[in-house]
PDB file of C-alpha atoms in Angstrom:
ATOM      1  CA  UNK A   1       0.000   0.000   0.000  1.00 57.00           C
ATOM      2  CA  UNK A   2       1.912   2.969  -1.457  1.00 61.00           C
ATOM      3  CA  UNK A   3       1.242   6.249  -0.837  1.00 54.00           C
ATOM      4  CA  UNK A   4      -0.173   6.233   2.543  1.00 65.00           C
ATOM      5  CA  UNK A   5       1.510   8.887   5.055  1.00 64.00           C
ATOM      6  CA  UNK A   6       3.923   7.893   7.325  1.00 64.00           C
ATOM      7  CA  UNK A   7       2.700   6.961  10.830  1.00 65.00           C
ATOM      8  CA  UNK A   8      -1.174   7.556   9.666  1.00 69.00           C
ATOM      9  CA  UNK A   9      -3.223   7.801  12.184  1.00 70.00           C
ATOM     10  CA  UNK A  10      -6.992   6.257  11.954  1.00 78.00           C
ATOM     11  CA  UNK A  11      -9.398   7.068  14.919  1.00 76.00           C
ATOM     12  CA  UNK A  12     -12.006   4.924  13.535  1.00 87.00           C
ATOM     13  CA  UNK A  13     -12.345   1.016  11.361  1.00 94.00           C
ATOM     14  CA  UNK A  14     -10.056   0.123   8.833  1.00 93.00           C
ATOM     15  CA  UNK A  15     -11.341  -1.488   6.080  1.00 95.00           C
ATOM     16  CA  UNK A  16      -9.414  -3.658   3.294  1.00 95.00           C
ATOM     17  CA  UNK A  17     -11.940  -4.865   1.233  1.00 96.00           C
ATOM     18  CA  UNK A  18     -11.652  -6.150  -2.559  1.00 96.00           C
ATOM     19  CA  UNK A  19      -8.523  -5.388  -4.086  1.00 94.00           C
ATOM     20  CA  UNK A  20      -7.692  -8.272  -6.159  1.00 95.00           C
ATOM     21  CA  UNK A  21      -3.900  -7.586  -6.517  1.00 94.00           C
ATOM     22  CA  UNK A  22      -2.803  -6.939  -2.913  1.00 95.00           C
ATOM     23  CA  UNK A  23      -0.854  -9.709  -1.163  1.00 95.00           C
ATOM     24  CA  UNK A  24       0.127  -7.962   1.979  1.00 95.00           C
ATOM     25  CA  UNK A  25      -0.422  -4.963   3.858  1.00 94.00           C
ATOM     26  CA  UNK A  26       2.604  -3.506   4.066  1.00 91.00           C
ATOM     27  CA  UNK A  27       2.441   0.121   4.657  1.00 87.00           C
ATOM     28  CA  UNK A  28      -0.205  -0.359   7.669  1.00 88.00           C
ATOM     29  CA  UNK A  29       2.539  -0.504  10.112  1.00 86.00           C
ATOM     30  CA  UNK A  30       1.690   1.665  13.279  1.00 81.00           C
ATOM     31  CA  UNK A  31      -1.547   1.957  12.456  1.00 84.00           C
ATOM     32  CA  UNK A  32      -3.981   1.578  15.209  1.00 83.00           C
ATOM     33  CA  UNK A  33      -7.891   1.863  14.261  1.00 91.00           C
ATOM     34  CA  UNK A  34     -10.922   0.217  16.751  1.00 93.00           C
ATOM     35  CA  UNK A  35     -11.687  -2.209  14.132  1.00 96.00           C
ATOM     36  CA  UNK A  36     -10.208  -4.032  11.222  1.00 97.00           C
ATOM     37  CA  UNK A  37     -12.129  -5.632   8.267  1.00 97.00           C
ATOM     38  CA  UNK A  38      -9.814  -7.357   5.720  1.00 98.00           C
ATOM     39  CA  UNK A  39     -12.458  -8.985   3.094  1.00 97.00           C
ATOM     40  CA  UNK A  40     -12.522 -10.337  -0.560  1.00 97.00           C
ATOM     41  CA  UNK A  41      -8.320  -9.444  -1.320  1.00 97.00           C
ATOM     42  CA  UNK A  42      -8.368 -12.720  -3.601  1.00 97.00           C
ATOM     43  CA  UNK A  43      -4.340 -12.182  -3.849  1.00 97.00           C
ATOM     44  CA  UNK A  44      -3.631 -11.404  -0.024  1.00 97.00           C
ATOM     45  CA  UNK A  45      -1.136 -13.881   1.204  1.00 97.00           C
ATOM     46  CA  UNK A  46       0.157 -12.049   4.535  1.00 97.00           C
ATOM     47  CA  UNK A  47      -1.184  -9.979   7.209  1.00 97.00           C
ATOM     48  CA  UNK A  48       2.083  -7.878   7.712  1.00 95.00           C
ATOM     49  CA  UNK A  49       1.601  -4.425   8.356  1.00 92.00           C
ATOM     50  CA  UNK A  50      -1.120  -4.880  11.031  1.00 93.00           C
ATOM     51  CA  UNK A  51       1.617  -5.932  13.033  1.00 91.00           C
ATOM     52  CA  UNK A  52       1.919  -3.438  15.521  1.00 89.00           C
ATOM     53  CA  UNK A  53      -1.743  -3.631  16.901  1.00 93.00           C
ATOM     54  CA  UNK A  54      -2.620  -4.604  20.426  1.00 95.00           C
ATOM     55  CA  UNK A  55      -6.166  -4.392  20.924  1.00 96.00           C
ATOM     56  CA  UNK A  56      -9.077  -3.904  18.920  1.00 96.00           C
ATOM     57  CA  UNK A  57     -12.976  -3.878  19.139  1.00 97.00           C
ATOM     58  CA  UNK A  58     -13.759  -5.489  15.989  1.00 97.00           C
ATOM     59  CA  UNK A  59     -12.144  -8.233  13.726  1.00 98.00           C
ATOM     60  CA  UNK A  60     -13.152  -9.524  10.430  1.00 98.00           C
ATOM     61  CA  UNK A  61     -10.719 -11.489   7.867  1.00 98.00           C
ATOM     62  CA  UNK A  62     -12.621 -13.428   5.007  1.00 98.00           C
ATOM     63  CA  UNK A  63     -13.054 -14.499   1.921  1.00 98.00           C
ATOM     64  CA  UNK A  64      -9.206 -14.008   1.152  1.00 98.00           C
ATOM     65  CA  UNK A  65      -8.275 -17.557  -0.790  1.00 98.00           C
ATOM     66  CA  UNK A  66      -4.891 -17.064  -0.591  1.00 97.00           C
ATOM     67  CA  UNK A  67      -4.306 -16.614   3.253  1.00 98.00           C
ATOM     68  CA  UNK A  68      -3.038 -19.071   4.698  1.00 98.00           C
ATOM     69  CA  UNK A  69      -2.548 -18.269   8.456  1.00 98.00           C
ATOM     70  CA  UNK A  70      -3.096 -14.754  10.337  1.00 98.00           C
ATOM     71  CA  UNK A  71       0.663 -14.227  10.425  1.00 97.00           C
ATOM     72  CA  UNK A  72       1.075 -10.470  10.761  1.00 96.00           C
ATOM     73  CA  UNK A  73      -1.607 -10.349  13.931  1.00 97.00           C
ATOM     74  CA  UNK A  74       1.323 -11.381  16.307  1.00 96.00           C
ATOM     75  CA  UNK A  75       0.854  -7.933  18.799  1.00 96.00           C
ATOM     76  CA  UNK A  76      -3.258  -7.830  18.670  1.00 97.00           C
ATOM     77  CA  UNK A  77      -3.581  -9.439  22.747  1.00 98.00           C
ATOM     78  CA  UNK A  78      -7.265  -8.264  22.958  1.00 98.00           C
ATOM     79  CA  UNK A  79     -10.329  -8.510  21.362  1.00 98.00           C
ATOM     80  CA  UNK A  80     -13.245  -6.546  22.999  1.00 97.00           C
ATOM     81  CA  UNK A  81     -15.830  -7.160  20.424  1.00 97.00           C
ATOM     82  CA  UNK A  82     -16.596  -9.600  17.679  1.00 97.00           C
ATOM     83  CA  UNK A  83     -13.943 -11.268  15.888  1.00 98.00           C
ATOM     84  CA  UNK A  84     -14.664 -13.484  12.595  1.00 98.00           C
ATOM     85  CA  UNK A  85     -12.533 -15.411  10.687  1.00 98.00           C
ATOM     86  CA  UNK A  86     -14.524 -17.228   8.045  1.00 98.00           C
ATOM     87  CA  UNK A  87     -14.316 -18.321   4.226  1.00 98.00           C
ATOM     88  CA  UNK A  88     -10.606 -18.444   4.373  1.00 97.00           C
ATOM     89  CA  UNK A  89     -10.178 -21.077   1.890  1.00 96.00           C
ATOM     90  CA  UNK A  90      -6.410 -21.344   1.582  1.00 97.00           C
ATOM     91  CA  UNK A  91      -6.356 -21.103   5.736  1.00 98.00           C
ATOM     92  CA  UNK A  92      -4.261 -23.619   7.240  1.00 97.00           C
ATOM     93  CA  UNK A  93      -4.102 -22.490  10.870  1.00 96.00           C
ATOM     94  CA  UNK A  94      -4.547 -19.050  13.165  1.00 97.00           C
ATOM     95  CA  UNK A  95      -0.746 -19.040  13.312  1.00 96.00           C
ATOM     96  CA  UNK A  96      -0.283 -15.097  14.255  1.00 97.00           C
ATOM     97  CA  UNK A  97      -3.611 -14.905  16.985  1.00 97.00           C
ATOM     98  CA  UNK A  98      -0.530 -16.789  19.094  1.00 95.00           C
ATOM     99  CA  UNK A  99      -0.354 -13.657  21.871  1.00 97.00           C
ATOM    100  CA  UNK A 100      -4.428 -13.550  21.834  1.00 97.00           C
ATOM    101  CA  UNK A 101      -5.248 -13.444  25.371  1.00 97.00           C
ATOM    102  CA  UNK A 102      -8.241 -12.243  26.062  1.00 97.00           C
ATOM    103  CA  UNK A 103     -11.490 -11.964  23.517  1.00 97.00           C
ATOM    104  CA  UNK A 104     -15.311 -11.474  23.876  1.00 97.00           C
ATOM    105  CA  UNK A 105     -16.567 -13.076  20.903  1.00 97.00           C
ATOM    106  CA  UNK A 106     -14.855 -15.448  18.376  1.00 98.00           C
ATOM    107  CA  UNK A 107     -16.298 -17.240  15.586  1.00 98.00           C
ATOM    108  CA  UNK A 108     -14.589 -19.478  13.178  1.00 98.00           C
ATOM    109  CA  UNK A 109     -16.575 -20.738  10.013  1.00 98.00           C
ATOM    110  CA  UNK A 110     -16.375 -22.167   7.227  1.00 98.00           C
ATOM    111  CA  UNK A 111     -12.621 -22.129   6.717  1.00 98.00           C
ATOM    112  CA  UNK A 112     -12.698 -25.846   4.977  1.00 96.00           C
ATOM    113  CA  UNK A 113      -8.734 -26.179   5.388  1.00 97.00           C
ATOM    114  CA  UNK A 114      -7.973 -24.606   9.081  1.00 97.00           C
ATOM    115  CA  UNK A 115      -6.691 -27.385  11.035  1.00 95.00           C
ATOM    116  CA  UNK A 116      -4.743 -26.111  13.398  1.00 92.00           C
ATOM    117  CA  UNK A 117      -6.082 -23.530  16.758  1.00 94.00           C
ATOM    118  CA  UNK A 118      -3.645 -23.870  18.834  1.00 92.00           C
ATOM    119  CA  UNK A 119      -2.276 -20.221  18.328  1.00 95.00           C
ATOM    120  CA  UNK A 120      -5.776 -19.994  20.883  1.00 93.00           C
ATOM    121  CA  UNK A 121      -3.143 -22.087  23.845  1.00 91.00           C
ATOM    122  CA  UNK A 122      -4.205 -19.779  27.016  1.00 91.00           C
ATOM    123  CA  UNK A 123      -6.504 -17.438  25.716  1.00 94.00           C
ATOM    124  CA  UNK A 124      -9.605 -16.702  27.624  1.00 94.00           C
ATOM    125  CA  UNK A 125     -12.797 -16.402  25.202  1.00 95.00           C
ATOM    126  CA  UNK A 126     -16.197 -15.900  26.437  1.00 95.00           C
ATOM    127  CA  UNK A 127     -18.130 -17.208  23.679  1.00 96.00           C
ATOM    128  CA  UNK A 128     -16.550 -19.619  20.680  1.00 95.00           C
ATOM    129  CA  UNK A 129     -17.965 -20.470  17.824  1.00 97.00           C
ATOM    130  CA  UNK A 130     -16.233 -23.095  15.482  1.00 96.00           C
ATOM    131  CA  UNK A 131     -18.648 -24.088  12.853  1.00 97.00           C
ATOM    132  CA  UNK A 132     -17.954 -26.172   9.297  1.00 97.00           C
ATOM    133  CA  UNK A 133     -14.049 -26.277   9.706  1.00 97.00           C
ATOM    134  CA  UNK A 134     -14.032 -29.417   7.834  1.00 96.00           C
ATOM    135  CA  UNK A 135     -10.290 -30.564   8.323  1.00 97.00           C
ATOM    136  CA  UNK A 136     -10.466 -29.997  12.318  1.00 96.00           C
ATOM    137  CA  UNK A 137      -9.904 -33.154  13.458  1.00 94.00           C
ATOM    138  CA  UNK A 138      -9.052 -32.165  16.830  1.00 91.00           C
ATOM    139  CA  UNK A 139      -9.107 -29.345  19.677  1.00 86.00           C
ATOM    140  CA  UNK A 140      -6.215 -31.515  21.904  1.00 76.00           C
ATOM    141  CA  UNK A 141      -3.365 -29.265  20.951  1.00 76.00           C
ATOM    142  CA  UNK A 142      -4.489 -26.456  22.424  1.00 84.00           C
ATOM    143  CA  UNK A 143      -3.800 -25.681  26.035  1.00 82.00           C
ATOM    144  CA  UNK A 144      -5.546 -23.728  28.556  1.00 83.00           C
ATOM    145  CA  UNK A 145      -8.533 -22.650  26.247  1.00 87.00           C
ATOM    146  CA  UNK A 146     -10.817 -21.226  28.374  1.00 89.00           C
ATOM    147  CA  UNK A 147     -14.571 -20.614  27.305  1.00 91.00           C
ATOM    148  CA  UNK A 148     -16.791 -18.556  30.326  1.00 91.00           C
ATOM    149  CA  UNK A 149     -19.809 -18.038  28.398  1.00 93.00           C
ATOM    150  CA  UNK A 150     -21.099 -20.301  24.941  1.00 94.00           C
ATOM    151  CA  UNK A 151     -19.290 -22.661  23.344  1.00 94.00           C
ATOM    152  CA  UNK A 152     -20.546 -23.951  19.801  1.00 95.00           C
ATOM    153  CA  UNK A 153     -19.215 -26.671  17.729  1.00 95.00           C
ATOM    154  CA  UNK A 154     -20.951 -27.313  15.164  1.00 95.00           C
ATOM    155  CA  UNK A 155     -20.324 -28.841  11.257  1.00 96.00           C
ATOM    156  CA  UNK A 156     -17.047 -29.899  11.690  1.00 95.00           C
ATOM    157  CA  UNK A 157     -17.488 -33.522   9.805  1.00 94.00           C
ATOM    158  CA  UNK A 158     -13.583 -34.234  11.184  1.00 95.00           C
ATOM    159  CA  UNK A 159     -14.027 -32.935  15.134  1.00 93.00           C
ATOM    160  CA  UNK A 160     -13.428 -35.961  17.432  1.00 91.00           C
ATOM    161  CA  UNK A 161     -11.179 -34.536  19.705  1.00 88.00           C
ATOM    162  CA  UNK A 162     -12.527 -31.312  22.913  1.00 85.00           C
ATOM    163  CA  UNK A 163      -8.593 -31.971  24.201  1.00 79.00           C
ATOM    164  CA  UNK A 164      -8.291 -29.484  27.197  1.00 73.00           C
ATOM    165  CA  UNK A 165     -11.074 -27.357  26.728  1.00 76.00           C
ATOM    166  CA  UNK A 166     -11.846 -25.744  29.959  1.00 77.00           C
ATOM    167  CA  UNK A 167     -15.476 -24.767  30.680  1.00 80.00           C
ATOM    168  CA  UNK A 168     -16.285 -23.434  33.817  1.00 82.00           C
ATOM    169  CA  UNK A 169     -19.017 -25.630  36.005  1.00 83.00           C
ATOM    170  CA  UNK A 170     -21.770 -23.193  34.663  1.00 83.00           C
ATOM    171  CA  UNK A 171     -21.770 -21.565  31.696  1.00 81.00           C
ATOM    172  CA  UNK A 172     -23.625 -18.173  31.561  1.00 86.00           C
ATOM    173  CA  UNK A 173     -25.103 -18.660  27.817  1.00 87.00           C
ATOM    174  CA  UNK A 174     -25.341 -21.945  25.758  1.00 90.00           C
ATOM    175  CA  UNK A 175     -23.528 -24.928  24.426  1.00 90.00           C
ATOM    176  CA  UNK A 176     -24.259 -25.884  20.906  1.00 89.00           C
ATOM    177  CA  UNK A 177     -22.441 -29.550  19.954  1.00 88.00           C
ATOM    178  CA  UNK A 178     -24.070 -30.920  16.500  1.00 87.00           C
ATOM    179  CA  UNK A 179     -22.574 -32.746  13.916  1.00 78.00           C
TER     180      UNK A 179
END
């Protein structure tokens, strides 16, 4: 991303959203907006440049084919809103969420390759949703997941495995577990 001021500061969202020839986001660095919305960049292959963000309100990264892994994420350690992840078809794992430790809502759908959570090993989440991850064969690498409000798995044909999940003895909202 050419052209943009150095150190640009950006009080409000920042939106990436359909540029078919962008495959990373260099430029971005020290950027700090409330919420980031990285959508439809069918040549996007990195994250870098978002590097330098801690904590955000809002998160959406999808329908970009060619990402495999949210490398570039490595400083974001909060989430206090609604983070998606979906349609990632060429994503492999959250490699780059690995400092996450704290977010209020996390959903992960429909990315038919991810495999892979444990960059979520001690991150506190109050509601999860992983839904039609088809290769997920398995939550057992991750450690010290903890979930204080909902938890749904659902459509992930290959889920067998909760590994150390850690609910608490009540959960506030619901728990969705279907097939």
């Amino acid at each position: 991303l050419q052209g943009l001021p150095p150190h640009l500061v950006v009080s409000g969202d920042l939106d990436v959203v359909g540029h078919p020839a962008l495959s990373n986001l260099s430029g971005l660095e020290g950027v700090s907006p409330t919420s980031v919305r990285v959508y439809g960049n069918t040549g996007l292959r990195s994250l870098h440049g978002l590097q330098d963000m801690e904590e955000l309100l809002g998160l959406e990264i999808a329908y970009n084919p060619k990402l495999a892994d949210l490398e570039g994420l490595e400083s974001l350690r909060t989430i206090n809103g609604v983070a998606t992840v979906h349609h990632g078809d060429g994503l492999t794992s959250l490699g780059g969420l690995d400092q996450l430790e704290q977010a209020n809502l996390l959903s992960l759908q429909d990315n038919r390759e991810l495999a892979d959570l444990t960059a979520l090993n001690d991150c506190s989440i109050e509601s999860l949703t992983v839904e039609g991850n088809d290769a997920l064969e398995s939550l057992g690498p991750v450690r010290d997941l903890w979930i204080s409000q909902s938890l749904a798995l659902q459509d992930n044909e290959s889920l067998q495995d909760l590994g150390d999940l850690r609910l608490p003895e009540t959960l506030t909202g619901s728990l969705h577990l279907t097939g």
